[in-house]
Amino acid sequence: MELNYVSNGNFGEAIITVPEEDVEKVTAALDLISKMLCLPLDCAVDKDSREIRVFLEDYYEFITLRNKLYDHCDVA
């Protein structure tokens, strides 16, 4: 799994690239994290390019998401 942050002006994106068979595992982990943090995550899944884009407020939100993914996703 590869996890990158891209800044778009005042907002940012986490771009998660995974092997094709693991896309469902990562989206399930993102759903769990969203429920745990009581924060709805705005995600776009592109199965063809094996990318999941999560739209974020800032870099600190990315750090939190990254840490939670490493804790709760066996793909990480």
PDB file of N, CA and C in Angstrom:
ATOM      1  N   MET A   1       0.848  -1.168   0.000  1.00  0.00           N
ATOM      2  CA  MET A   1       0.000   0.000   0.000  1.00  0.00           C
ATOM      3  C   MET A   1       0.888   1.223   0.000  1.00  0.00           C
ATOM      4  N   GLU A   2       0.566   2.166  -0.840  1.00  0.00           N
ATOM      5  CA  GLU A   2       1.297   3.425  -0.915  1.00  0.00           C
ATOM      6  C   GLU A   2       0.328   4.549  -0.558  1.00  0.00           C
ATOM      7  N   LEU A   3       0.749   5.434   0.326  1.00  0.00           N
ATOM      8  CA  LEU A   3      -0.111   6.496   0.833  1.00  0.00           C
ATOM      9  C   LEU A   3       0.591   7.827   0.641  1.00  0.00           C
ATOM     10  N   ASN A   4      -0.030   8.740  -0.130  1.00  0.00           N
ATOM     11  CA  ASN A   4       0.561  10.051  -0.421  1.00  0.00           C
ATOM     12  C   ASN A   4      -0.427  11.162  -0.113  1.00  0.00           C
ATOM     13  N   TYR A   5       0.125  12.341   0.160  1.00  0.00           N
ATOM     14  CA  TYR A   5      -0.694  13.527   0.414  1.00  0.00           C
ATOM     15  C   TYR A   5      -0.427  14.539  -0.687  1.00  0.00           C
ATOM     16  N   VAL A   6      -1.502  15.106  -1.228  1.00  0.00           N
ATOM     17  CA  VAL A   6      -1.406  16.139  -2.252  1.00  0.00           C
ATOM     18  C   VAL A   6      -2.226  17.332  -1.793  1.00  0.00           C
ATOM     19  N   SER A   7      -1.639  18.517  -1.867  1.00  0.00           N
ATOM     20  CA  SER A   7      -2.333  19.734  -1.452  1.00  0.00           C
ATOM     21  C   SER A   7      -3.024  20.371  -2.651  1.00  0.00           C
ATOM     22  N   ASN A   8      -4.294  20.734  -2.463  1.00  0.00           N
ATOM     23  CA  ASN A   8      -5.083  21.431  -3.480  1.00  0.00           C
ATOM     24  C   ASN A   8      -5.541  22.767  -2.919  1.00  0.00           C
ATOM     25  N   GLY A   9      -4.668  23.740  -2.875  1.00  0.00           N
ATOM     26  CA  GLY A   9      -5.032  25.028  -2.305  1.00  0.00           C
ATOM     27  C   GLY A   9      -5.227  24.920  -0.813  1.00  0.00           C
ATOM     28  N   ASN A  10      -6.440  25.193  -0.327  1.00  0.00           N
ATOM     29  CA  ASN A  10      -6.734  25.138   1.102  1.00  0.00           C
ATOM     30  C   ASN A  10      -7.048  23.727   1.592  1.00  0.00           C
ATOM     31  N   PHE A  11      -7.248  22.808   0.690  1.00  0.00           N
ATOM     32  CA  PHE A  11      -7.619  21.442   1.049  1.00  0.00           C
ATOM     33  C   PHE A  11      -6.560  20.470   0.573  1.00  0.00           C
ATOM     34  N   GLY A  12      -6.740  19.202   0.926  1.00  0.00           N
ATOM     35  CA  GLY A  12      -5.778  18.192   0.518  1.00  0.00           C
ATOM     36  C   GLY A  12      -6.462  16.891   0.158  1.00  0.00           C
ATOM     37  N   GLU A  13      -5.662  15.979  -0.367  1.00  0.00           N
ATOM     38  CA  GLU A  13      -6.141  14.657  -0.734  1.00  0.00           C
ATOM     39  C   GLU A  13      -5.138  13.629  -0.277  1.00  0.00           C
ATOM     40  N   ALA A  14      -5.648  12.536   0.245  1.00  0.00           N
ATOM     41  CA  ALA A  14      -4.818  11.365   0.500  1.00  0.00           C
ATOM     42  C   ALA A  14      -5.065  10.420  -0.665  1.00  0.00           C
ATOM     43  N   ILE A  15      -3.996  10.022  -1.320  1.00  0.00           N
ATOM     44  CA  ILE A  15      -4.098   9.098  -2.438  1.00  0.00           C
ATOM     45  C   ILE A  15      -3.515   7.768  -1.984  1.00  0.00           C
ATOM     46  N   ILE A  16      -4.365   6.764  -1.924  1.00  0.00           N
ATOM     47  CA  ILE A  16      -3.977   5.443  -1.450  1.00  0.00           C
ATOM     48  C   ILE A  16      -3.956   4.511  -2.660  1.00  0.00           C
ATOM     49  N   THR A  17      -2.796   3.957  -2.955  1.00  0.00           N
ATOM     50  CA  THR A  17      -2.649   3.020  -4.064  1.00  0.00           C
ATOM     51  C   THR A  17      -2.392   1.640  -3.481  1.00  0.00           C
ATOM     52  N   VAL A  18      -3.223   0.678  -3.895  1.00  0.00           N
ATOM     53  CA  VAL A  18      -3.138  -0.682  -3.350  1.00  0.00           C
ATOM     54  C   VAL A  18      -3.223  -1.700  -4.482  1.00  0.00           C
ATOM     55  N   PRO A  19      -2.789  -2.927  -4.231  1.00  0.00           N
ATOM     56  CA  PRO A  19      -3.029  -3.988  -5.216  1.00  0.00           C
ATOM     57  C   PRO A  19      -4.535  -4.179  -5.416  1.00  0.00           C
ATOM     58  N   GLU A  20      -4.929  -4.605  -6.586  1.00  0.00           N
ATOM     59  CA  GLU A  20      -6.339  -4.686  -6.954  1.00  0.00           C
ATOM     60  C   GLU A  20      -7.168  -5.517  -5.984  1.00  0.00           C
ATOM     61  N   GLU A  21      -6.619  -6.605  -5.500  1.00  0.00           N
ATOM     62  CA  GLU A  21      -7.386  -7.475  -4.606  1.00  0.00           C
ATOM     63  C   GLU A  21      -7.578  -6.880  -3.221  1.00  0.00           C
ATOM     64  N   ASP A  22      -6.860  -5.816  -2.884  1.00  0.00           N
ATOM     65  CA  ASP A  22      -6.945  -5.222  -1.552  1.00  0.00           C
ATOM     66  C   ASP A  22      -7.774  -3.942  -1.484  1.00  0.00           C
ATOM     67  N   VAL A  23      -8.366  -3.524  -2.590  1.00  0.00           N
ATOM     68  CA  VAL A  23      -9.159  -2.290  -2.599  1.00  0.00           C
ATOM     69  C   VAL A  23     -10.321  -2.401  -1.615  1.00  0.00           C
ATOM     70  N   GLU A  24     -10.997  -3.530  -1.602  1.00  0.00           N
ATOM     71  CA  GLU A  24     -12.145  -3.722  -0.712  1.00  0.00           C
ATOM     72  C   GLU A  24     -11.726  -3.704   0.763  1.00  0.00           C
ATOM     73  N   LYS A  25     -10.570  -4.267   1.076  1.00  0.00           N
ATOM     74  CA  LYS A  25     -10.083  -4.267   2.457  1.00  0.00           C
ATOM     75  C   LYS A  25      -9.799  -2.850   2.940  1.00  0.00           C
ATOM     76  N   VAL A  26      -9.211  -2.039   2.080  1.00  0.00           N
ATOM     77  CA  VAL A  26      -8.882  -0.667   2.471  1.00  0.00           C
ATOM     78  C   VAL A  26     -10.143   0.175   2.598  1.00  0.00           C
ATOM     79  N   THR A  27     -11.104   0.012   1.689  1.00  0.00           N
ATOM     80  CA  THR A  27     -12.351   0.774   1.811  1.00  0.00           C
ATOM     81  C   THR A  27     -13.118   0.371   3.062  1.00  0.00           C
ATOM     82  N   ALA A  28     -13.069  -0.912   3.426  1.00  0.00           N
ATOM     83  CA  ALA A  28     -13.713  -1.346   4.668  1.00  0.00           C
ATOM     84  C   ALA A  28     -13.023  -0.723   5.879  1.00  0.00           C
ATOM     85  N   ALA A  29     -11.702  -0.633   5.848  1.00  0.00           N
ATOM     86  CA  ALA A  29     -10.962   0.010   6.943  1.00  0.00           C
ATOM     87  C   ALA A  29     -11.285   1.495   7.010  1.00  0.00           C
ATOM     88  N   LEU A  30     -11.442   2.144   5.860  1.00  0.00           N
ATOM     89  CA  LEU A  30     -11.811   3.567   5.851  1.00  0.00           C
ATOM     90  C   LEU A  30     -13.204   3.776   6.442  1.00  0.00           C
ATOM     91  N   ASP A  31     -14.128   2.878   6.154  1.00  0.00           N
ATOM     92  CA  ASP A  31     -15.477   2.955   6.748  1.00  0.00           C
ATOM     93  C   ASP A  31     -15.401   2.817   8.264  1.00  0.00           C
ATOM     94  N   LEU A  32     -14.602   1.875   8.741  1.00  0.00           N
ATOM     95  CA  LEU A  32     -14.428   1.682  10.179  1.00  0.00           C
ATOM     96  C   LEU A  32     -13.830   2.929  10.828  1.00  0.00           C
ATOM     97  N   ILE A  33     -12.808   3.502  10.200  1.00  0.00           N
ATOM     98  CA  ILE A  33     -12.154   4.709  10.730  1.00  0.00           C
ATOM     99  C   ILE A  33     -13.140   5.866  10.755  1.00  0.00           C
ATOM    100  N   SER A  34     -13.948   5.987   9.725  1.00  0.00           N
ATOM    101  CA  SER A  34     -14.958   7.046   9.662  1.00  0.00           C
ATOM    102  C   SER A  34     -15.935   6.940  10.825  1.00  0.00           C
ATOM    103  N   LYS A  35     -16.343   5.719  11.142  1.00  0.00           N
ATOM    104  CA  LYS A  35     -17.268   5.513  12.266  1.00  0.00           C
ATOM    105  C   LYS A  35     -16.584   5.771  13.598  1.00  0.00           C
ATOM    106  N   MET A  36     -15.329   5.348  13.722  1.00  0.00           N
ATOM    107  CA  MET A  36     -14.599   5.553  14.974  1.00  0.00           C
ATOM    108  C   MET A  36     -14.385   7.035  15.270  1.00  0.00           C
ATOM    109  N   LEU A  37     -14.052   7.792  14.241  1.00  0.00           N
ATOM    110  CA  LEU A  37     -13.770   9.214  14.428  1.00  0.00           C
ATOM    111  C   LEU A  37     -15.029  10.075  14.373  1.00  0.00           C
ATOM    112  N   CYS A  38     -16.175   9.452  14.056  1.00  0.00           N
ATOM    113  CA  CYS A  38     -17.436  10.195  13.872  1.00  0.00           C
ATOM    114  C   CYS A  38     -17.239  11.329  12.865  1.00  0.00           C
ATOM    115  N   LEU A  39     -16.521  10.991  11.806  1.00  0.00           N
ATOM    116  CA  LEU A  39     -16.179  11.951  10.767  1.00  0.00           C
ATOM    117  C   LEU A  39     -16.451  11.302   9.413  1.00  0.00           C
ATOM    118  N   PRO A  40     -17.443  11.787   8.684  1.00  0.00           N
ATOM    119  CA  PRO A  40     -17.691  11.177   7.371  1.00  0.00           C
ATOM    120  C   PRO A  40     -16.536  11.499   6.421  1.00  0.00           C
ATOM    121  N   LEU A  41     -15.974  10.460   5.831  1.00  0.00           N
ATOM    122  CA  LEU A  41     -14.868  10.633   4.896  1.00  0.00           C
ATOM    123  C   LEU A  41     -15.415  10.678   3.478  1.00  0.00           C
ATOM    124  N   ASP A  42     -14.986  11.659   2.718  1.00  0.00           N
ATOM    125  CA  ASP A  42     -15.375  11.797   1.322  1.00  0.00           C
ATOM    126  C   ASP A  42     -14.333  11.066   0.489  1.00  0.00           C
ATOM    127  N   CYS A  43     -14.723   9.931  -0.081  1.00  0.00           N
ATOM    128  CA  CYS A  43     -13.790   9.073  -0.805  1.00  0.00           C
ATOM    129  C   CYS A  43     -14.252   8.866  -2.241  1.00  0.00           C
ATOM    130  N   ALA A  44     -13.279   8.671  -3.125  1.00  0.00           N
ATOM    131  CA  ALA A  44     -13.536   8.282  -4.503  1.00  0.00           C
ATOM    132  C   ALA A  44     -12.666   7.069  -4.798  1.00  0.00           C
ATOM    133  N   VAL A  45     -13.304   5.987  -5.236  1.00  0.00           N
ATOM    134  CA  VAL A  45     -12.586   4.737  -5.498  1.00  0.00           C
ATOM    135  C   VAL A  45     -12.510   4.527  -7.000  1.00  0.00           C
ATOM    136  N   ASP A  46     -11.296   4.314  -7.494  1.00  0.00           N
ATOM    137  CA  ASP A  46     -11.063   4.004  -8.902  1.00  0.00           C
ATOM    138  C   ASP A  46     -10.395   2.637  -8.958  1.00  0.00           C
ATOM    139  N   LYS A  47     -11.196   1.600  -9.199  1.00  0.00           N
ATOM    140  CA  LYS A  47     -10.672   0.230  -9.177  1.00  0.00           C
ATOM    141  C   LYS A  47      -9.737  -0.044 -10.352  1.00  0.00           C
ATOM    142  N   ASP A  48      -9.922   0.677 -11.462  1.00  0.00           N
ATOM    143  CA  ASP A  48      -9.054   0.452 -12.623  1.00  0.00           C
ATOM    144  C   ASP A  48      -7.608   0.840 -12.345  1.00  0.00           C
ATOM    145  N   SER A  49      -7.423   1.975 -11.689  1.00  0.00           N
ATOM    146  CA  SER A  49      -6.056   2.420 -11.378  1.00  0.00           C
ATOM    147  C   SER A  49      -5.646   2.032  -9.964  1.00  0.00           C
ATOM    148  N   ARG A  50      -6.531   1.311  -9.242  1.00  0.00           N
ATOM    149  CA  ARG A  50      -6.265   0.826  -7.874  1.00  0.00           C
ATOM    150  C   ARG A  50      -5.988   1.985  -6.913  1.00  0.00           C
ATOM    151  N   GLU A  51      -6.689   3.099  -7.102  1.00  0.00           N
ATOM    152  CA  GLU A  51      -6.508   4.270  -6.246  1.00  0.00           C
ATOM    153  C   GLU A  51      -7.777   4.580  -5.470  1.00  0.00           C
ATOM    154  N   ILE A  52      -7.559   5.011  -4.234  1.00  0.00           N
ATOM    155  CA  ILE A  52      -8.636   5.522  -3.401  1.00  0.00           C
ATOM    156  C   ILE A  52      -8.228   6.931  -3.014  1.00  0.00           C
ATOM    157  N   ARG A  53      -9.055   7.889  -3.335  1.00  0.00           N
ATOM    158  CA  ARG A  53      -8.776   9.284  -2.990  1.00  0.00           C
ATOM    159  C   ARG A  53      -9.690   9.698  -1.850  1.00  0.00           C
ATOM    160  N   VAL A  54      -9.078  10.212  -0.797  1.00  0.00           N
ATOM    161  CA  VAL A  54      -9.828  10.683   0.365  1.00  0.00           C
ATOM    162  C   VAL A  54      -9.592  12.182   0.456  1.00  0.00           C
ATOM    163  N   PHE A  55     -10.663  12.959   0.411  1.00  0.00           N
ATOM    164  CA  PHE A  55     -10.567  14.411   0.455  1.00  0.00           C
ATOM    165  C   PHE A  55     -10.513  14.864   1.911  1.00  0.00           C
ATOM    166  N   LEU A  56      -9.503  15.686   2.240  1.00  0.00           N
ATOM    167  CA  LEU A  56      -9.218  16.065   3.620  1.00  0.00           C
ATOM    168  C   LEU A  56      -9.165  17.580   3.777  1.00  0.00           C
ATOM    169  N   GLU A  57      -9.257  18.014   5.030  1.00  0.00           N
ATOM    170  CA  GLU A  57      -9.173  19.438   5.342  1.00  0.00           C
ATOM    171  C   GLU A  57      -7.731  19.953   5.320  1.00  0.00           C
ATOM    172  N   ASP A  58      -6.832  19.183   5.919  1.00  0.00           N
ATOM    173  CA  ASP A  58      -5.444  19.642   6.011  1.00  0.00           C
ATOM    174  C   ASP A  58      -4.498  18.470   6.240  1.00  0.00           C
ATOM    175  N   TYR A  59      -3.212  18.778   6.356  1.00  0.00           N
ATOM    176  CA  TYR A  59      -2.182  17.751   6.512  1.00  0.00           C
ATOM    177  C   TYR A  59      -2.331  16.996   7.827  1.00  0.00           C
ATOM    178  N   TYR A  60      -2.795  17.671   8.872  1.00  0.00           N
ATOM    179  CA  TYR A  60      -2.947  17.013  10.175  1.00  0.00           C
ATOM    180  C   TYR A  60      -4.033  15.936  10.124  1.00  0.00           C
ATOM    181  N   GLU A  61      -5.060  16.180   9.353  1.00  0.00           N
ATOM    182  CA  GLU A  61      -6.094  15.172   9.163  1.00  0.00           C
ATOM    183  C   GLU A  61      -5.516  13.972   8.394  1.00  0.00           C
ATOM    184  N   PHE A  62      -4.612  14.237   7.455  1.00  0.00           N
ATOM    185  CA  PHE A  62      -3.924  13.164   6.737  1.00  0.00           C
ATOM    186  C   PHE A  62      -3.083  12.317   7.685  1.00  0.00           C
ATOM    187  N   ILE A  63      -2.366  12.952   8.596  1.00  0.00           N
ATOM    188  CA  ILE A  63      -1.527  12.228   9.559  1.00  0.00           C
ATOM    189  C   ILE A  63      -2.399  11.312  10.425  1.00  0.00           C
ATOM    190  N   THR A  64      -3.527  11.818  10.878  1.00  0.00           N
ATOM    191  CA  THR A  64      -4.445  11.017  11.684  1.00  0.00           C
ATOM    192  C   THR A  64      -4.976   9.835  10.885  1.00  0.00           C
ATOM    193  N   LEU A  65      -5.384  10.092   9.650  1.00  0.00           N
ATOM    194  CA  LEU A  65      -5.898   9.027   8.794  1.00  0.00           C
ATOM    195  C   LEU A  65      -4.817   7.980   8.531  1.00  0.00           C
ATOM    196  N   ARG A  66      -3.610   8.414   8.257  1.00  0.00           N
ATOM    197  CA  ARG A  66      -2.507   7.486   7.989  1.00  0.00           C
ATOM    198  C   ARG A  66      -2.239   6.586   9.192  1.00  0.00           C
ATOM    199  N   ASN A  67      -2.193   7.190  10.375  1.00  0.00           N
ATOM    200  CA  ASN A  67      -1.944   6.401  11.583  1.00  0.00           C
ATOM    201  C   ASN A  67      -3.060   5.389  11.834  1.00  0.00           C
ATOM    202  N   LYS A  68      -4.301   5.810  11.642  1.00  0.00           N
ATOM    203  CA  LYS A  68      -5.433   4.898  11.843  1.00  0.00           C
ATOM    204  C   LYS A  68      -5.440   3.775  10.808  1.00  0.00           C
ATOM    205  N   LEU A  69      -5.065   4.079   9.567  1.00  0.00           N
ATOM    206  CA  LEU A  69      -4.974   3.030   8.558  1.00  0.00           C
ATOM    207  C   LEU A  69      -3.912   2.015   8.920  1.00  0.00           C
ATOM    208  N   TYR A  70      -2.775   2.471   9.386  1.00  0.00           N
ATOM    209  CA  TYR A  70      -1.710   1.547   9.784  1.00  0.00           C
ATOM    210  C   TYR A  70      -2.143   0.687  10.976  1.00  0.00           C
ATOM    211  N   ASP A  71      -2.980   1.238  11.849  1.00  0.00           N
ATOM    212  CA  ASP A  71      -3.452   0.490  13.012  1.00  0.00           C
ATOM    213  C   ASP A  71      -4.548  -0.527  12.685  1.00  0.00           C
ATOM    214  N   HIS A  72      -5.429  -0.186  11.736  1.00  0.00           N
ATOM    215  CA  HIS A  72      -6.648  -0.969  11.533  1.00  0.00           C
ATOM    216  C   HIS A  72      -6.760  -1.657  10.183  1.00  0.00           C
ATOM    217  N   CYS A  73      -5.744  -1.597   9.355  1.00  0.00           N
ATOM    218  CA  CYS A  73      -5.823  -2.217   8.038  1.00  0.00           C
ATOM    219  C   CYS A  73      -4.645  -3.182   7.899  1.00  0.00           C
ATOM    220  N   ASP A  74      -4.942  -4.442   7.655  1.00  0.00           N
ATOM    221  CA  ASP A  74      -3.875  -5.436   7.551  1.00  0.00           C
ATOM    222  C   ASP A  74      -3.089  -5.315   6.256  1.00  0.00           C
ATOM    223  N   VAL A  75      -3.570  -4.538   5.303  1.00  0.00           N
ATOM    224  CA  VAL A  75      -2.842  -4.324   4.051  1.00  0.00           C
ATOM    225  C   VAL A  75      -1.639  -3.414   4.275  1.00  0.00           C
ATOM    226  N   ALA A  76      -1.773  -2.499   5.249  1.00  0.00           N
ATOM    227  CA  ALA A  76      -0.685  -1.545   5.533  1.00  0.00           C
ATOM    228  C   ALA A  76       0.474  -2.298   6.080  1.00  0.00           C
TER     229      ALA A  76
END
